[in-house]
Structures are given as C-alpha cells and as structure tokens.
mmCIF file of C-alpha atoms in Angstrom:
data_model
loop_
_atom_site.group_PDB
_atom_site.id
_atom_site.type_symbol
_atom_site.label_atom_id
_atom_site.label_comp_id
_atom_site.label_asym_id
_atom_site.label_seq_id
_atom_site.Cartn_x
_atom_site.Cartn_y
_atom_site.Cartn_z
ATOM 1 C CA MET A 1 0.051 0.358 0.096
ATOM 2 C CA ARG A 2 1.259 3.591 -0.672
ATOM 3 C CA VAL A 3 2.312 4.997 2.620
ATOM 4 C CA GLY A 4 3.580 8.868 1.084
ATOM 5 C CA PRO A 5 5.955 8.507 -1.306
ATOM 6 C CA PHE A 6 7.036 4.653 -0.196
ATOM 7 C CA MET A 7 5.158 1.670 -0.074
ATOM 8 C CA GLY A 8 3.651 0.022 3.186
ATOM 9 C CA ARG A 9 3.525 -3.849 4.359
ATOM 10 C CA ALA A 10 -0.278 -3.969 6.172
ATOM 11 C CA HIS A 11 -2.358 -6.799 7.307
ATOM 12 C CA THR A 12 -6.247 -6.707 7.369
ATOM 13 C CA ARG A 13 -7.988 -6.786 10.238
ATOM 14 C CA PRO A 14 -11.735 -7.067 11.472
ATOM 15 C CA GLY A 15 -13.499 -4.329 12.248
ATOM 16 C CA ASP A 16 -13.940 -0.737 9.523
ATOM 17 C CA HIS A 17 -14.911 -2.608 6.632
ATOM 18 C CA GLY A 18 -16.665 -1.560 3.234
ATOM 19 C CA PRO A 19 -16.069 -1.309 -0.832
ATOM 20 C CA ASP A 20 -13.686 2.110 -0.093
ATOM 21 C CA ILE A 21 -11.857 1.300 3.484
ATOM 22 C CA ILE A 22 -10.686 -0.971 5.631
ATOM 23 C CA ALA A 23 -9.243 -1.748 8.415
ATOM 24 C CA VAL A 24 -5.194 -2.473 8.217
ATOM 25 C CA ALA A 25 -2.216 -2.705 10.858
ATOM 26 C CA LEU A 26 0.887 -1.534 9.070
ATOM 27 C CA GLN A 27 4.067 -4.380 9.435
ATOM 28 C CA HIS A 28 7.588 -3.917 9.354
ATOM 29 C CA PRO A 29 8.641 -5.023 6.164
ATOM 30 C CA GLY A 30 11.114 -7.706 7.956
ATOM 31 C CA GLY A 31 8.714 -9.155 9.668
ATOM 32 C CA SER A 32 6.605 -9.014 12.818
ATOM 33 C CA TYR A 33 10.002 -10.065 15.062
ATOM 34 C CA ALA A 34 12.376 -7.319 12.830
ATOM 35 C CA PRO A 35 13.896 -4.759 15.255
ATOM 36 C CA TYR A 36 12.127 -1.699 15.429
ATOM 37 C CA ASP A 37 8.634 -3.162 14.673
ATOM 38 C CA ALA A 38 7.501 -1.502 18.228
ATOM 39 C CA ARG A 39 7.092 1.807 15.817
ATOM 40 C CA TYR A 40 4.583 0.142 13.522
ATOM 41 C CA ARG A 41 2.690 -1.426 16.143
ATOM 42 C CA ARG A 42 2.221 2.116 18.055
ATOM 43 C CA LEU A 43 0.413 3.541 14.945
ATOM 44 C CA GLY A 44 -2.592 0.907 16.016
ATOM 45 C CA TRP A 45 -5.328 -0.015 13.510
ATOM 46 C CA LEU A 46 -6.065 2.177 10.663
ATOM 47 C CA ARG A 47 -8.632 2.938 8.400
ATOM 48 C CA CYS A 48 -6.928 2.530 5.082
ATOM 49 C CA GLU A 49 -9.037 3.427 1.635
ATOM 50 C CA THR A 50 -9.176 1.054 -0.214
ATOM 51 C CA SER A 51 -7.654 2.958 -3.579
ATOM 52 C CA THR A 52 -4.199 2.880 -1.775
ATOM 53 C CA ILE A 53 -3.892 -0.809 -1.283
ATOM 54 C CA LEU A 54 -1.359 -1.543 -4.484
ATOM 55 C CA GLY A 55 -1.712 -6.106 -3.813
ATOM 56 C CA VAL A 56 -0.402 -8.508 -1.922
ATOM 57 C CA TRP A 57 2.874 -8.360 -0.385
ATOM 58 C CA ASN A 58 5.907 -9.410 -2.001
ATOM 59 C CA PRO A 59 9.417 -9.208 -0.580
ATOM 60 C CA ALA A 60 10.743 -7.697 -3.722
ATOM 61 C CA PHE A 61 8.929 -4.334 -2.600
ATOM 62 C CA THR A 62 11.010 -3.824 0.036
ATOM 63 C CA PRO A 63 13.621 -1.636 -1.095
ATOM 64 C CA LEU A 64 10.425 1.139 -1.602
ATOM 65 C CA THR A 65 9.852 1.118 1.886
ATOM 66 C CA HIS A 66 10.370 3.653 5.215
ATOM 67 C CA ALA A 67 12.455 1.075 6.601
ATOM 68 C CA ALA A 68 14.358 0.476 3.968
ATOM 69 C CA ALA A 69 14.896 4.524 3.446
ATOM 70 C CA GLY A 70 16.200 4.233 6.876
ATOM 71 C CA LEU A 71 12.850 5.999 8.508
ATOM 72 C CA ASP A 72 10.363 5.509 10.513
ATOM 73 C CA PRO A 73 6.586 5.467 9.234
ATOM 74 C CA PRO A 74 5.508 9.315 9.142
ATOM 75 C CA ASP A 75 3.996 10.214 12.626
ATOM 76 C CA ASP A 76 1.083 11.014 9.882
ATOM 77 C CA VAL A 77 0.736 8.142 7.472
ATOM 78 C CA GLY A 78 -2.556 9.516 5.732
ATOM 79 C CA MET A 79 -4.696 7.388 7.203
ATOM 80 C CA GLY A 80 -7.388 8.043 10.344
ATOM 81 C CA PRO A 81 -7.281 5.207 13.288
ATOM 82 C CA ALA A 82 -9.882 2.489 12.556
ATOM 83 C CA ASN A 83 -12.883 2.258 15.675
ATOM 84 C CA TYR A 84 -13.372 0.309 18.266
ATOM 85 C CA ALA A 85 -16.356 -0.939 20.208
ATOM 86 C CA ILE A 86 -17.158 -2.354 23.576
ATOM 87 C CA TYR A 87 -19.791 -5.306 23.409
ATOM 88 C CA ILE A 88 -21.930 -5.946 26.767
ATOM 89 C CA GLU A 89 -22.759 -9.803 26.289
ATOM 90 C CA ALA A 90 -24.615 -12.037 28.128
ATOM 91 C CA ARG A 91 -23.396 -15.772 27.905
ATOM 92 C CA LYS A 92 -24.507 -19.523 29.789
ATOM 93 C CA ALA A 93 -21.502 -21.461 30.720
ATOM 94 C CA ASP A 94 -22.478 -23.360 26.764
ATOM 95 C CA GLY A 95 -21.350 -20.233 25.250
ATOM 96 C CA LYS A 96 -24.720 -19.717 24.418
ATOM 97 C CA GLY A 97 -26.371 -15.672 25.111
ATOM 98 C CA TYR A 98 -26.653 -12.710 23.329
ATOM 99 C CA THR A 99 -25.263 -9.077 23.271
ATOM 100 C CA LEU A 100 -26.825 -6.598 25.570
ATOM 101 C CA LEU A 101 -25.598 -3.367 24.591
ATOM 102 C CA ARG A 102 -22.795 -2.252 21.907
ATOM 103 C CA LEU A 103 -20.900 1.020 22.743
ATOM 104 C CA GLY A 104 -19.333 2.615 19.669
ATOM 105 C CA PRO A 105 -17.324 3.919 17.798
ATOM 106 C CA TYR A 106 -14.204 4.363 20.005
ATOM 107 C CA SER A 107 -11.574 6.508 18.343
ATOM 108 C CA GLN A 108 -8.975 5.300 20.469
ATOM 109 C CA ALA A 109 -8.959 1.476 21.895
ATOM 110 C CA ARG A 110 -7.243 2.993 25.175
ATOM 111 C CA HIS A 111 -10.929 4.617 25.601
ATOM 112 C CA ALA A 112 -12.913 0.973 24.569
ATOM 113 C CA SER A 113 -10.187 -0.777 26.692
ATOM 114 C CA GLN A 114 -11.300 1.579 30.015
ATOM 115 C CA ASP A 115 -14.845 2.299 29.550
ATOM 116 C CA ALA A 116 -14.471 -1.698 29.346
ATOM 117 C CA ASP A 117 -12.894 -2.299 32.870
ATOM 118 C CA ARG A 118 -15.424 0.549 34.585
ATOM 119 C CA LEU A 119 -18.189 -1.879 32.909
ATOM 120 C CA ASP A 120 -16.434 -5.114 34.529
ATOM 121 C CA SER A 121 -15.614 -3.008 37.761
ATOM 122 C CA ALA A 122 -19.552 -1.878 37.855
ATOM 123 C CA LEU A 123 -20.680 -5.778 37.163
ATOM 124 C CA GLU A 124 -18.037 -6.695 39.906
ATOM 125 C CA GLY A 125 -19.710 -9.595 41.893
ATOM 126 C CA ARG A 126 -23.111 -9.095 40.304
ATOM 127 C CA ALA A 127 -21.783 -10.511 36.649
ATOM 128 C CA THR A 128 -23.641 -13.433 37.338
ATOM 129 C CA THR A 129 -27.045 -12.148 39.288
ATOM 130 C CA VAL A 130 -27.540 -9.287 37.631
ATOM 131 C CA VAL A 131 -29.021 -11.295 34.246
ATOM 132 C CA PRO A 132 -30.173 -15.033 35.697
ATOM 133 C CA GLY A 133 -28.806 -17.397 34.451
ATOM 134 C CA PHE A 134 -26.179 -15.701 32.678
ATOM 135 C CA THR A 135 -23.061 -14.180 32.868
ATOM 136 C CA VAL A 136 -22.350 -10.792 32.135
ATOM 137 C CA THR A 137 -19.114 -9.213 30.521
ATOM 138 C CA ALA A 138 -17.661 -5.965 28.728
ATOM 139 C CA ARG A 139 -14.859 -6.886 25.985
ATOM 140 C CA PRO A 140 -13.642 -4.293 23.745
ATOM 141 C CA ALA A 141 -13.333 -5.604 20.083
ATOM 142 C CA PRO A 142 -13.155 -3.860 16.296
ATOM 143 C CA PHE A 143 -16.088 -1.379 15.807
ATOM 144 C CA ASP A 144 -18.048 -3.150 12.540
ATOM 145 C CA VAL A 145 -19.357 -0.202 10.500
ATOM 146 C CA SER A 146 -22.187 -2.289 9.150
ATOM 147 C CA ASP A 147 -23.607 -2.600 12.354
ATOM 148 C CA HIS A 148 -23.373 1.100 13.142
ATOM 149 C CA GLN A 149 -26.995 1.287 13.835
ATOM 150 C CA LEU A 150 -27.266 -1.265 16.314
ATOM 151 C CA PHE A 151 -24.420 0.789 18.490
ATOM 152 C CA THR A 152 -25.186 3.482 21.260
ATOM 153 C CA ASP A 153 -22.412 6.400 20.954
ATOM 154 C CA PRO A 154 -20.352 6.268 24.494
ATOM 155 C CA TYR A 155 -20.034 9.769 24.114
ATOM 156 C CA GLU A 156 -23.595 10.880 24.817
ATOM 157 C CA ALA A 157 -23.919 9.322 28.247
ATOM 158 C CA ASP A 158 -21.821 7.449 30.266
ATOM 159 C CA ALA A 159 -21.237 3.635 29.888
ATOM 160 C CA VAL A 160 -22.564 2.190 33.459
ATOM 161 C CA ALA A 161 -25.874 4.073 33.497
ATOM 162 C CA LEU A 162 -26.444 2.585 29.353
ATOM 163 C CA LEU A 163 -25.088 -0.749 31.236
ATOM 164 C CA ALA A 164 -27.848 -0.277 34.158
ATOM 165 C CA ALA A 165 -30.689 1.076 31.479
ATOM 166 C CA ALA A 166 -29.580 -2.255 29.649
ATOM 167 C CA VAL A 167 -29.637 -4.607 32.464
ATOM 168 C CA GLU A 168 -32.894 -2.901 33.957
ATOM 169 C CA GLY A 169 -34.571 -3.343 30.157
ATOM 170 C CA VAL A 170 -33.665 -7.363 29.924
ATOM 171 C CA THR A 171 -34.777 -7.901 33.887
ATOM 172 C CA ALA A 172 -37.766 -5.876 33.438
ATOM 173 C CA ALA A 173 -39.326 -7.817 29.986
#
C-alpha cells in the first residue's frame, strides 16, 4: 500500500470495512520480529482507503519502504485510526447468549478498553446475578461499521448508566 512517497506492508484487521475503507495494521517489511517493529505497532489499527492498496505483499517491494530508506513511518501516515467498540454480552456456561448493548465507535483502543474495565468493575460481584442464568461481561473489540445502527454513542452518555438501563430493560421484560 502507499504510505506517502513509499510503500508499506499491512495486514487487514476485522472491524471497519466496506467497498472504500478497510482496517489495517502496518507491519515492518522484515516481519513481525524485525528490529524497530514497535514503531509500526504504535500506530495501531488504521482506516485504509482501498484505493491505496497496491496488491499482495512481495518481499521484492522491501527496497521501496520507509525501513529500507532508514526512516521510521511518518507520524501522519495519511490514514485515520480505526474505530473500536465495546460489546456487553450475557452468556451461559455453554457459550450461548446474546449482546445486551453495543457501544461505539471509539476513536482510540485505550478509551474502549478503559470503558470496558469500568463496566466490568461496575459488574464486579454481580456479573452472574444481574441477568439470571447468564454471566454479563464487557469486552472491547473492533467497531463493525456495517452494523453502525446497532451501536450507542459512548460519548453521549455514561457507559455505566447505559449498562444499568440495558440490564433493567432485560430484567423488566
């Protein structure tokens, strides 16, 4: 894929996708265990326009990369961060269950992770009793843009209050 005047190697990630945008993680052209690979991972998952994808990675492209030029990837690679979400799920011991609430999109993985931790803390000691017969947990995950209508904006209300309302709606039904 194009990253400024150079080429870059990337792996697709689940989450943001569509005909014009997919989620990717830039990779060091030398592989996952190459020196300085951490500089690529710090960028996180990115939203990539499909028009910038040149094709399947071939090691022959390595001389055309930032790494071959002795450069770190730029701070602005021309791609916005991919979006993240939180799924609050009620599951039985056999794995069957359903999603109580979807929160997203979050623009940073750490925000989704922090809210998921807050929700799990709010459930602490009650995760197995909030919805009888189910264990309720919150987990961060990629935001699936094709299901955007199923998500509640986490920036419009407190995540713990949204969880309480979702649980109340289930137990009242």
